[in-house]
Structures are given as C-alpha cells and as structure tokens.
PDB file of N, CA and C in Angstrom:
ATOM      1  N   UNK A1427     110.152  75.036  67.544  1.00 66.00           N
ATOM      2  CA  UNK A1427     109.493  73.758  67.621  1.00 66.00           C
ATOM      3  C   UNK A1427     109.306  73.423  69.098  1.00 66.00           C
ATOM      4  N   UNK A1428     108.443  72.926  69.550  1.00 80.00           N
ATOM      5  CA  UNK A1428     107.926  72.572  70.705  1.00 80.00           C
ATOM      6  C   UNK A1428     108.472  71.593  71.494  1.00 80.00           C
ATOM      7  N   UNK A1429     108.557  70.873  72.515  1.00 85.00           N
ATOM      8  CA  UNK A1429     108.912  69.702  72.930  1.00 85.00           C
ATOM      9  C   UNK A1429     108.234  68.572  72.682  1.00 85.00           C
ATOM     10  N   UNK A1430     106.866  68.453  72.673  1.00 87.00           N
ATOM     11  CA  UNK A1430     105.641  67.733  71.320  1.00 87.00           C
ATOM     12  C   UNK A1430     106.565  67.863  70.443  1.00 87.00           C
ATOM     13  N   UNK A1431     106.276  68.078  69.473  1.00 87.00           N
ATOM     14  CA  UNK A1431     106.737  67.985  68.414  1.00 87.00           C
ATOM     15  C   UNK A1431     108.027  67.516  67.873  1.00 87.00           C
ATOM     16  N   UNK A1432     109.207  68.050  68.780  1.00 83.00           N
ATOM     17  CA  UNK A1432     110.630  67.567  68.834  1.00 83.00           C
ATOM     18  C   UNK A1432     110.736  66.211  68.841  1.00 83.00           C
ATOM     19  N   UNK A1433     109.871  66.192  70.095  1.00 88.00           N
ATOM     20  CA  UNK A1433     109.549  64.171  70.651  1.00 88.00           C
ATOM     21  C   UNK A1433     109.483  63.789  69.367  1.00 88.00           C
ATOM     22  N   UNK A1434     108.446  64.224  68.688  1.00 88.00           N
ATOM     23  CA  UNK A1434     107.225  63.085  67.831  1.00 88.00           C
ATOM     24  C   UNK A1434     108.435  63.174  66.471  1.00 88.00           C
ATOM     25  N   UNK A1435     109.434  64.246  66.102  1.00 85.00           N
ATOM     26  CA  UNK A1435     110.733  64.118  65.152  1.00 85.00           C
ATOM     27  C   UNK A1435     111.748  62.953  65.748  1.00 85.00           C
ATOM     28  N   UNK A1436     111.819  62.588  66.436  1.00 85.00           N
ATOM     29  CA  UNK A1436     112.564  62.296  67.174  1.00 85.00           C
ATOM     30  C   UNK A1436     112.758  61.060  67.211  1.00 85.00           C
ATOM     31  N   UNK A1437     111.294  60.419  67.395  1.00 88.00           N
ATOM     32  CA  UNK A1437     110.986  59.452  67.645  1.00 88.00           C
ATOM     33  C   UNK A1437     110.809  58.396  66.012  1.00 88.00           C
ATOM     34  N   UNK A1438     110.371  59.277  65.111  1.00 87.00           N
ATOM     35  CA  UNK A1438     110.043  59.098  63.946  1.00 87.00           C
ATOM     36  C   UNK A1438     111.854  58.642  63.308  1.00 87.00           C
ATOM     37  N   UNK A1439     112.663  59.562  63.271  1.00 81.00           N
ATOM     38  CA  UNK A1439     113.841  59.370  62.942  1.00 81.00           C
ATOM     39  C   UNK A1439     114.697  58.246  63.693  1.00 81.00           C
ATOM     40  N   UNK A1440     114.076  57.685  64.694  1.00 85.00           N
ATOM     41  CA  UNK A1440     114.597  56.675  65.731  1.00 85.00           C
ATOM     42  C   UNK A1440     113.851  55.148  64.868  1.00 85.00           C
ATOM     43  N   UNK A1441     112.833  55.255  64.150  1.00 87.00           N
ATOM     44  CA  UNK A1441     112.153  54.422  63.290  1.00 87.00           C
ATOM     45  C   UNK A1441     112.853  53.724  62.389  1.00 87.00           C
ATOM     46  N   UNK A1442     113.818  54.273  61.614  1.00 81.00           N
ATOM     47  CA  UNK A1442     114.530  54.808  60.127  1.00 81.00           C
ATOM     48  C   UNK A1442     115.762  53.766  60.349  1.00 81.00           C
ATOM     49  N   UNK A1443     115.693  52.394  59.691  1.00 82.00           N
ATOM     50  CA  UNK A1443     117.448  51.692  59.731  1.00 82.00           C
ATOM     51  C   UNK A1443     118.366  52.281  59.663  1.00 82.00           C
ATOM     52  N   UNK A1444     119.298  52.325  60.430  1.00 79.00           N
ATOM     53  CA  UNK A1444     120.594  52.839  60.582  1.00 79.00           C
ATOM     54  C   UNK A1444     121.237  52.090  58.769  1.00 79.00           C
ATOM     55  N   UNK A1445     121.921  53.562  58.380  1.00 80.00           N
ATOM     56  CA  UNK A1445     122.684  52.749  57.241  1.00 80.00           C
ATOM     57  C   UNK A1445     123.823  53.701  56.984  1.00 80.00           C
ATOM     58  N   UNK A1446     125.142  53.239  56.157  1.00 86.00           N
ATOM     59  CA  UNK A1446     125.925  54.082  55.982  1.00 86.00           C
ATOM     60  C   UNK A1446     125.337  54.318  54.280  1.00 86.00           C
ATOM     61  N   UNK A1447     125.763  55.846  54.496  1.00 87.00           N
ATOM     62  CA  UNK A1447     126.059  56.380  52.638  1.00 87.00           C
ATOM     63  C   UNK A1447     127.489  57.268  52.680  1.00 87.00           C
ATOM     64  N   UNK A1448     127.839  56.405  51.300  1.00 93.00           N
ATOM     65  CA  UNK A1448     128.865  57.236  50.881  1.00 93.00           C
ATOM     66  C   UNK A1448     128.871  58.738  50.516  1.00 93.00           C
ATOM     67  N   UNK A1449     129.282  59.629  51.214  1.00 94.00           N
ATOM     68  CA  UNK A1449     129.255  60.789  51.033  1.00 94.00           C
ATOM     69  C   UNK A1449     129.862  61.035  49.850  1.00 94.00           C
ATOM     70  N   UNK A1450     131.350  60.529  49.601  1.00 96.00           N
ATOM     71  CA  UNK A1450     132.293  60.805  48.527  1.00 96.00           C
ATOM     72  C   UNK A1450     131.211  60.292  47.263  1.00 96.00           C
ATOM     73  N   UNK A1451     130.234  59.183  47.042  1.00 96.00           N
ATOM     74  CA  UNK A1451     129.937  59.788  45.986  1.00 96.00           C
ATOM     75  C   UNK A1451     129.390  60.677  45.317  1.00 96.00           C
ATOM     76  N   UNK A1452     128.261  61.474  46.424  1.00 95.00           N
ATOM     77  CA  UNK A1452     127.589  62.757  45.473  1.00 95.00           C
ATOM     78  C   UNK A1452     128.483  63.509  44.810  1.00 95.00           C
ATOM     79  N   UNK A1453     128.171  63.355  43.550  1.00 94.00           N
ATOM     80  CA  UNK A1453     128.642  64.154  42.085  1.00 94.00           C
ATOM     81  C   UNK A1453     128.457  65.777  41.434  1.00 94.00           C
ATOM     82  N   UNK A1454     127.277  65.851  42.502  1.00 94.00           N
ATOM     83  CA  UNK A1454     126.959  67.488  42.290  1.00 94.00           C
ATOM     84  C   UNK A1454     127.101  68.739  43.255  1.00 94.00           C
ATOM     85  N   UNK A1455     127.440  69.701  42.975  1.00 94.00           N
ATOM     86  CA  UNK A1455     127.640  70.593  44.028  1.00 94.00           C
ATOM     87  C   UNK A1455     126.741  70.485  44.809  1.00 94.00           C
ATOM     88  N   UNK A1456     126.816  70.881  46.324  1.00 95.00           N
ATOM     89  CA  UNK A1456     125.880  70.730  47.556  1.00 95.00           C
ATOM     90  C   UNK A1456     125.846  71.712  48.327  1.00 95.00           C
ATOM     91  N   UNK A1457     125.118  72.312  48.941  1.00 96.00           N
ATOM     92  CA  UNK A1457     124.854  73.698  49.919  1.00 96.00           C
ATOM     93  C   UNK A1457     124.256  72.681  51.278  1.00 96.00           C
ATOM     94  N   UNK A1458     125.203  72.710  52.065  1.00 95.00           N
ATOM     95  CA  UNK A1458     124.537  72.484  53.294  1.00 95.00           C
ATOM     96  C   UNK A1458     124.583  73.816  54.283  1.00 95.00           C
ATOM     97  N   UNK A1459     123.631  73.998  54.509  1.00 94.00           N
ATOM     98  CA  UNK A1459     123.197  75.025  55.566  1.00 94.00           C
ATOM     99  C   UNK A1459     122.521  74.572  56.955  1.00 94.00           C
ATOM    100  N   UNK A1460     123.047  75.329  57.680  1.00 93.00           N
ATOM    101  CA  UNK A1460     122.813  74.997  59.391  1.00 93.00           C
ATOM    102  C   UNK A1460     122.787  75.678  60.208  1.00 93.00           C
ATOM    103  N   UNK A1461     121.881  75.927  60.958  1.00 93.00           N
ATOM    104  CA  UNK A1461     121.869  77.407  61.921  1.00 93.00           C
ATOM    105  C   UNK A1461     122.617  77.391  62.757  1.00 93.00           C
ATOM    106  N   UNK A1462     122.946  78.403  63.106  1.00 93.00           N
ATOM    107  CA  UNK A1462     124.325  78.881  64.147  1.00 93.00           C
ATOM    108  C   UNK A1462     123.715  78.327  65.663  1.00 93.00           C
ATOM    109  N   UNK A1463     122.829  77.885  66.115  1.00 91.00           N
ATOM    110  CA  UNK A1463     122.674  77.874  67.426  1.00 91.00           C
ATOM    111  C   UNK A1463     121.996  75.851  67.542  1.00 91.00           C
ATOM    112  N   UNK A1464     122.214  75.122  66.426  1.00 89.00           N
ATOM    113  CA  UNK A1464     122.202  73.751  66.064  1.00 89.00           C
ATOM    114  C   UNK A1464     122.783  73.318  67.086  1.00 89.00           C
ATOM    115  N   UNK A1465     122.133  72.042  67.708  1.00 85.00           N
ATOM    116  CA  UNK A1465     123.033  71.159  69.068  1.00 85.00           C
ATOM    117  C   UNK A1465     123.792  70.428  68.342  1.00 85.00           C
ATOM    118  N   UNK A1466     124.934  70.443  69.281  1.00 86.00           N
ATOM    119  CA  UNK A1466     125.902  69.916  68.757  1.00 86.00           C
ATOM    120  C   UNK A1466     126.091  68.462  67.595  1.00 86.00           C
ATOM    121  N   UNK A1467     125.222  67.903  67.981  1.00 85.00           N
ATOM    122  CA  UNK A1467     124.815  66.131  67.331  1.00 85.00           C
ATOM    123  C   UNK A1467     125.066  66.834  65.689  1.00 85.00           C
ATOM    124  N   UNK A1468     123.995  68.105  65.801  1.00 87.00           N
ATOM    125  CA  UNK A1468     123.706  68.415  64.456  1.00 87.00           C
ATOM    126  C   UNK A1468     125.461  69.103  63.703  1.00 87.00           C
ATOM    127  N   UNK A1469     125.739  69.684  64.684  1.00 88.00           N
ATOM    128  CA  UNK A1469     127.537  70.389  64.419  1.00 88.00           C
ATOM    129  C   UNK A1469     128.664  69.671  64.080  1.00 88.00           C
ATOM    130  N   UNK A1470     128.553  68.330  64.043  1.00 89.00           N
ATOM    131  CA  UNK A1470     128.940  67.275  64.051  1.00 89.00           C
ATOM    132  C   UNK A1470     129.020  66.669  62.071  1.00 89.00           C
ATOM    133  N   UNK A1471     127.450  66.433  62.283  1.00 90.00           N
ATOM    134  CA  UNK A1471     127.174  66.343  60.998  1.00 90.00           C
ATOM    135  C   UNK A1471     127.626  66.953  59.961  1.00 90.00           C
ATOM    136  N   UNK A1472     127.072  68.318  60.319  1.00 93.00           N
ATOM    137  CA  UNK A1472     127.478  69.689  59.147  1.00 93.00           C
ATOM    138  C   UNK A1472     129.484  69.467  58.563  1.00 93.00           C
ATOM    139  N   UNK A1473     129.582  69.250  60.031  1.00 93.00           N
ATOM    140  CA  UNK A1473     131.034  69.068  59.554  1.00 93.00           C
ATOM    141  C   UNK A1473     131.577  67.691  58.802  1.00 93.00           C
ATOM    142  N   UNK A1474     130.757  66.754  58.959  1.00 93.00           N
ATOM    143  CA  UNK A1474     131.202  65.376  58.544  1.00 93.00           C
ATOM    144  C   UNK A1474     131.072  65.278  56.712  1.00 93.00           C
ATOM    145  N   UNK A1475     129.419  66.223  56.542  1.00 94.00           N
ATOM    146  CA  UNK A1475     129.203  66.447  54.804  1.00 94.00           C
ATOM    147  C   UNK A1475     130.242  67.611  54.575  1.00 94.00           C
ATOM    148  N   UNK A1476     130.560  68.350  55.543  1.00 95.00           N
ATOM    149  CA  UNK A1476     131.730  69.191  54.623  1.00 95.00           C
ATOM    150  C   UNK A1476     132.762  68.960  54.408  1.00 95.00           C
ATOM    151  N   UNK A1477     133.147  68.187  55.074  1.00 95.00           N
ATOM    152  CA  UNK A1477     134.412  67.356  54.659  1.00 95.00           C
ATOM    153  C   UNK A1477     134.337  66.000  53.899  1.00 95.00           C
ATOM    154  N   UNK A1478     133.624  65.487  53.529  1.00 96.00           N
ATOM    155  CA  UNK A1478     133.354  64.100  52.846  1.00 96.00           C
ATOM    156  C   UNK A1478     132.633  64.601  51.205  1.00 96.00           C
ATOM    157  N   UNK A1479     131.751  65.554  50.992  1.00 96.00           N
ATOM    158  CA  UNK A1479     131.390  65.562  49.972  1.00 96.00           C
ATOM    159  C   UNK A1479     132.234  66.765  49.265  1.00 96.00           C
ATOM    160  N   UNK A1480     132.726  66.087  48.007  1.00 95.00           N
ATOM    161  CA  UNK A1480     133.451  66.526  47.130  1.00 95.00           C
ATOM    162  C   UNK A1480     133.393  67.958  46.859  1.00 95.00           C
ATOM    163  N   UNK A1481     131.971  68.190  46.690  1.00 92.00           N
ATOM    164  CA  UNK A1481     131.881  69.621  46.355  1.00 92.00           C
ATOM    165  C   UNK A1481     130.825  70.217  46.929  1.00 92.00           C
ATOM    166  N   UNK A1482     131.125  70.262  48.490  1.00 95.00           N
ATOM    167  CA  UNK A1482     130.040  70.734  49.196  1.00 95.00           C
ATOM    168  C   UNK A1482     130.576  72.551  49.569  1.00 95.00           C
ATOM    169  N   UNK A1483     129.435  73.167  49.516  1.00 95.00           N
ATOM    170  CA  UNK A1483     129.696  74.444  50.123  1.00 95.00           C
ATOM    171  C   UNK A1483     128.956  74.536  51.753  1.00 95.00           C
ATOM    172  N   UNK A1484     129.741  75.158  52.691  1.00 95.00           N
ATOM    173  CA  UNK A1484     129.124  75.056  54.001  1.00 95.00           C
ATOM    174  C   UNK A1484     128.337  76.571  54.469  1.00 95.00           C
ATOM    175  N   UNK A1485     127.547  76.395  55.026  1.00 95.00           N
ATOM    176  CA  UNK A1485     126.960  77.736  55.324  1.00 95.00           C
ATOM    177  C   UNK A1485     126.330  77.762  56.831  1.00 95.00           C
ATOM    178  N   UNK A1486     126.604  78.495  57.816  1.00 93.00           N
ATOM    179  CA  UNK A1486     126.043  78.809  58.611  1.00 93.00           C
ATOM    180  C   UNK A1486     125.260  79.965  59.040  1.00 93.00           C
ATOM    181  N   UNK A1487     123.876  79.454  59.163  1.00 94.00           N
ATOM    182  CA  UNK A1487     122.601  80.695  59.520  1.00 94.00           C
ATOM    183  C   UNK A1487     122.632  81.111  60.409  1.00 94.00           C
ATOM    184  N   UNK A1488     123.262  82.152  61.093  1.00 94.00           N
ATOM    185  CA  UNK A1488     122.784  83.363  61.717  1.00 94.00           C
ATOM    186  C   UNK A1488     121.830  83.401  62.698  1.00 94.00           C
ATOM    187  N   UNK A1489     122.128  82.954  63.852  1.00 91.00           N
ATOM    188  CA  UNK A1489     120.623  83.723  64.648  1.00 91.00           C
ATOM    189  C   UNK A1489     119.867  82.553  64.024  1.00 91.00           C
ATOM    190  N   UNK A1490     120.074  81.635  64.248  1.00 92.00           N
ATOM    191  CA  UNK A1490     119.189  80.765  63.722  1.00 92.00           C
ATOM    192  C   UNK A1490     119.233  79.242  64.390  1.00 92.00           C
ATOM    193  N   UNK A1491     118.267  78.039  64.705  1.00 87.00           N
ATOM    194  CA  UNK A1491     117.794  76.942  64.795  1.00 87.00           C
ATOM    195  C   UNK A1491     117.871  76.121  63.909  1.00 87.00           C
ATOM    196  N   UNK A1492     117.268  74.753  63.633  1.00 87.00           N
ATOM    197  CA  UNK A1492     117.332  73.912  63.334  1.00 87.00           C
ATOM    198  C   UNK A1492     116.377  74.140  61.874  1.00 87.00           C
ATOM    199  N   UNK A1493     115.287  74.856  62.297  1.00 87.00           N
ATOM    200  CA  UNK A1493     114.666  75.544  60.770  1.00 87.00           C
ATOM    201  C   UNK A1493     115.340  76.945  60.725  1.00 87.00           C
ATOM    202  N   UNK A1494     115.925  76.664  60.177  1.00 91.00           N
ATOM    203  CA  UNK A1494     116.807  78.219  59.665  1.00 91.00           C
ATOM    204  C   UNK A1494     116.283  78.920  58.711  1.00 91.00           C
ATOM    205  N   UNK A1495     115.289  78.445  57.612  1.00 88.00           N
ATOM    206  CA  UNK A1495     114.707  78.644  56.857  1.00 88.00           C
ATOM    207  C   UNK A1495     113.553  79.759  57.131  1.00 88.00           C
ATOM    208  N   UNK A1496     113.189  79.171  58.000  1.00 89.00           N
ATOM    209  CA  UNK A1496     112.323  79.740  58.970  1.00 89.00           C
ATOM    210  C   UNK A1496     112.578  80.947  60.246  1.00 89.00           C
ATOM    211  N   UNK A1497     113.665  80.628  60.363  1.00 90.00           N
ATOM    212  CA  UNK A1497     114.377  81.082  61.636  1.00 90.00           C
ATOM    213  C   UNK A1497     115.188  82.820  61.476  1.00 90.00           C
ATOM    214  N   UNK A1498     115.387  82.530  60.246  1.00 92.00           N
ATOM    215  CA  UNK A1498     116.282  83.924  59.064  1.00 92.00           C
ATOM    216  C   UNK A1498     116.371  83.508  57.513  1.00 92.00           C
ATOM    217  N   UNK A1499     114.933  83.740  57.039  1.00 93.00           N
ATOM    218  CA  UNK A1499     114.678  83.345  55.555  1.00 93.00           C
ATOM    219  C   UNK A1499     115.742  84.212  54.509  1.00 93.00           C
ATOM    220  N   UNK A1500     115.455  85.583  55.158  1.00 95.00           N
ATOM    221  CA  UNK A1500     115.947  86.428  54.140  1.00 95.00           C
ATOM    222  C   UNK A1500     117.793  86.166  54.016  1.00 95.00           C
ATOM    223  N   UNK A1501     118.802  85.544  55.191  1.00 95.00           N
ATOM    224  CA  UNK A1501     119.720  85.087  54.762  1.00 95.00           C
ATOM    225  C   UNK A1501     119.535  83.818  54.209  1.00 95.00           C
ATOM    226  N   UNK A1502     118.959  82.562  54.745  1.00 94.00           N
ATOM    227  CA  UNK A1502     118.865  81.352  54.042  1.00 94.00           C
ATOM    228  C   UNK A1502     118.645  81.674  52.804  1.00 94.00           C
ATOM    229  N   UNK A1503     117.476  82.508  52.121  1.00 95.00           N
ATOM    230  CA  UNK A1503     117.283  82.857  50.884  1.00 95.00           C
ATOM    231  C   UNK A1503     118.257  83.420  49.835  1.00 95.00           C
ATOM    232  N   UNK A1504     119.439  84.307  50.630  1.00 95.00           N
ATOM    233  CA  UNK A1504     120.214  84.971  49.905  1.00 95.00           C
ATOM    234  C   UNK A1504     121.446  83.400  50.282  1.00 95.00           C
ATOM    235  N   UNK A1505     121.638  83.292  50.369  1.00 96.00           N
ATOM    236  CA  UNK A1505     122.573  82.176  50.311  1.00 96.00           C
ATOM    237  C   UNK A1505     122.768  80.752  49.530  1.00 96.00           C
ATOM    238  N   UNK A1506     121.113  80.667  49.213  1.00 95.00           N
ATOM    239  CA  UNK A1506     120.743  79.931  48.365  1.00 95.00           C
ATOM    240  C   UNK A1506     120.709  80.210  46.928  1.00 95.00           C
ATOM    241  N   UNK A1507     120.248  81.621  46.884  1.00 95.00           N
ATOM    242  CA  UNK A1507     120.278  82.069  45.356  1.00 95.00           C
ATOM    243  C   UNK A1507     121.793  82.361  44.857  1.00 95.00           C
ATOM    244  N   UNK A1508     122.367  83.083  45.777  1.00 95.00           N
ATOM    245  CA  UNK A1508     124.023  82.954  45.632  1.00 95.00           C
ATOM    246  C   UNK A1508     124.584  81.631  45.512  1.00 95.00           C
ATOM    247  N   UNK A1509     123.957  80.266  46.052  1.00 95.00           N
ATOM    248  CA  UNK A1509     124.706  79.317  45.824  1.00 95.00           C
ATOM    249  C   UNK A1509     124.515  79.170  43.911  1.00 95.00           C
ATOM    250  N   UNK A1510     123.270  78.928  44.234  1.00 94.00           N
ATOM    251  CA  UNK A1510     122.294  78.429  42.725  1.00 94.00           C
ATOM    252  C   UNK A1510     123.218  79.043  41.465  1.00 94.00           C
ATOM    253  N   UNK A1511     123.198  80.643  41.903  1.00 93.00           N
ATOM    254  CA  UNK A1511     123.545  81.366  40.827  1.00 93.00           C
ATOM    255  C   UNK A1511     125.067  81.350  40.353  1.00 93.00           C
ATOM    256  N   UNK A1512     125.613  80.903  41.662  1.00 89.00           N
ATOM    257  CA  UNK A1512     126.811  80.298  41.137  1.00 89.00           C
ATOM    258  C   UNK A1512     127.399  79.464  40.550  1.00 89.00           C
ATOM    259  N   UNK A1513     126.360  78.210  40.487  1.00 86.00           N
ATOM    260  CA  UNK A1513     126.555  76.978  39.555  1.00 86.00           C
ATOM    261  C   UNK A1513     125.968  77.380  38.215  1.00 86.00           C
ATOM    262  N   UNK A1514     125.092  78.054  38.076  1.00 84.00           N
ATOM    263  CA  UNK A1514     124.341  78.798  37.270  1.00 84.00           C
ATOM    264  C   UNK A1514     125.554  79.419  36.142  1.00 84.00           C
ATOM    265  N   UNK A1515     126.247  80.690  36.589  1.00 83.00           N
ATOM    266  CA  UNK A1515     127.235  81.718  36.313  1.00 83.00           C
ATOM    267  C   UNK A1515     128.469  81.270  36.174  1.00 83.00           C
ATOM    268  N   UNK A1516     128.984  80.265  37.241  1.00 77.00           N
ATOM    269  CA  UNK A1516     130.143  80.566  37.790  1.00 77.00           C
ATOM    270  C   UNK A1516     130.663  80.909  39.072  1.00 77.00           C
ATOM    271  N   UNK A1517     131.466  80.208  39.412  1.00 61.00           N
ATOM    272  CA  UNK A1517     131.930  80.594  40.510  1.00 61.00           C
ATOM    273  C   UNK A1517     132.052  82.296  41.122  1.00 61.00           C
ATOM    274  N   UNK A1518     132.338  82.763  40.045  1.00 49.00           N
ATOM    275  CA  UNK A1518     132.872  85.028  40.481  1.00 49.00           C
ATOM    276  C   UNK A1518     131.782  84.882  40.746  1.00 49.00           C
ATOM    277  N   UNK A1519     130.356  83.971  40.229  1.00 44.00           N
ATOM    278  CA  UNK A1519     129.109  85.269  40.814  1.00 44.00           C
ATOM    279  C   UNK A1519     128.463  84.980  42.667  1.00 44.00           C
ATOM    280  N   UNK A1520     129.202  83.571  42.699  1.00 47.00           N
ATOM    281  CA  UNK A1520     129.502  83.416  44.333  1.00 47.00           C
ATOM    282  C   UNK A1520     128.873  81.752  44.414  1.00 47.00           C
ATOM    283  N   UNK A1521     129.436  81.427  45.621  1.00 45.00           N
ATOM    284  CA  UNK A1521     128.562  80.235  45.532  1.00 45.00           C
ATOM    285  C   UNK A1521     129.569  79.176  46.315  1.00 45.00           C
ATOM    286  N   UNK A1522     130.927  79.931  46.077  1.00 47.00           N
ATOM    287  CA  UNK A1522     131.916  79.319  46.342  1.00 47.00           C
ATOM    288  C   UNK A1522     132.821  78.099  45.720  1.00 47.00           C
ATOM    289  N   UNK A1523     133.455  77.298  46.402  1.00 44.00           N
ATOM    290  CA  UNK A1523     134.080  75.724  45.642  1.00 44.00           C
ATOM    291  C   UNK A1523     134.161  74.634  45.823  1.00 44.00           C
ATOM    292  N   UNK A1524     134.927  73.634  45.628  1.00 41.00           N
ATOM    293  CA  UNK A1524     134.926  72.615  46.665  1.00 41.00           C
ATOM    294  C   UNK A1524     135.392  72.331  47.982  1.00 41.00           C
ATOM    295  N   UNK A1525     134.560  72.213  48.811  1.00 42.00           N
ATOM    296  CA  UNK A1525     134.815  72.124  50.451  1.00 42.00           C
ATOM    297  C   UNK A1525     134.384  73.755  50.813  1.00 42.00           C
ATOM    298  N   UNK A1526     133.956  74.489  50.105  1.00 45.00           N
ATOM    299  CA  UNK A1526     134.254  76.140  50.557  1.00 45.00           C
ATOM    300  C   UNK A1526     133.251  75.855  52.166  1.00 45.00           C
ATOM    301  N   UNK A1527     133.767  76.466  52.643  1.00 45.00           N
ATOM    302  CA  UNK A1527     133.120  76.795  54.407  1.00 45.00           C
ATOM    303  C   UNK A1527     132.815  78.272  54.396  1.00 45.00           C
ATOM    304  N   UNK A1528     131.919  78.780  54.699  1.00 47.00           N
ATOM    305  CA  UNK A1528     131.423  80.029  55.052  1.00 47.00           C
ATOM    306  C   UNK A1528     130.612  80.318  56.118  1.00 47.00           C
ATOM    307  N   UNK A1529     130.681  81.224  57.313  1.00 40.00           N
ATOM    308  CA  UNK A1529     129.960  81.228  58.335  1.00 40.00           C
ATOM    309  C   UNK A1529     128.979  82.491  58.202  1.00 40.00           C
ATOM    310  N   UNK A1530     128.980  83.058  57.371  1.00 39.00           N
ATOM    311  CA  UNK A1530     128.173  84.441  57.277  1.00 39.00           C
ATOM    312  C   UNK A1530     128.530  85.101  55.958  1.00 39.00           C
ATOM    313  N   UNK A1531     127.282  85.472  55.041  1.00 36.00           N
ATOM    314  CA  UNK A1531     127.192  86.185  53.897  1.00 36.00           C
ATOM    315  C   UNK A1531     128.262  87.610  54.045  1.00 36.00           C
TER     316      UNK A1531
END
C-alpha cells in the first residue's frame, strides 16, 4: 500500500467514534490473523483479541503486511481452511482451541 493510500485509510478510520466492545462477548470461534511484519499499534491489538475473546485462535502470516491475504495467500488460505475445517470436523482436523496462539502452519 502506498503512502496515498495509507493516508486516505488512515484518515478515514480517524472519522469512526471511538467506542469500547466487549470482546468477552463474541460467542463463536474466531481466527484472527496478522502478518508477521504488522507495526506494532497493530501487535498490540492481535494480542488484546487473543486474549479477551473466548475462543479466538491466533495466527501469524509469514513474510507478510497488513494485507496478508494478499501478501502470502497460499498460507492465509491454508490457515483459514484449517481453521474452518476445524469447526467443521473438529478440533484433530486442526483449527486449534480456545485462546490457541500459533505463529506458523
């Protein structure tokens, strides 16, 4: 992403009322994913939903930015279907548990 563009995110999210949400209540499993090279503000965060939501799984992308998606699809992708398929299956087929932290597939 550009410095344009960063600005114009930036600025947009600076728009947005400050509000608190309860993390503890989301009820459903959660995959937060975050690229390994995220500024810190963002490292912060990742850690605040992994510890506050009940049944969050943590994942960190690889060689990766703020679009991680983008950045290393083919792990974001496999990490996602492993999450999915685990709520899907079961835990054995991966996906992890509550609070699980993982830094690499």
């Amino acid at each position: 992403m550009g410095t344009d563009e960063f600005a114009k995110v930036i600025r947009a999210m600076a728009s947005f009322p400050e509000m608190e949400v309860d993390l503890s209540a989301i009820s459903v499993p959660t995959l937060v994913l975050y690229g390994e090279n995220e500024l810190g503000f963002i490292r912060r965060h990742v850690q605040k939903l992994g510890a506050e939501i009940p049944n969050a799984t943590v994942r960190e992308v690889p060689n990766a930015g703020h679009a991680s998606n983008l950045d290393d699809p083919e792990f974001f992708s496999a990490a996602l279907r492993e999450f999915l398929t685990g709520r899907v299956y079961g835990d054995a087929a991966g996906g992890g548990g509550p609070g699980s932290v993982g830094t690499t597939a």
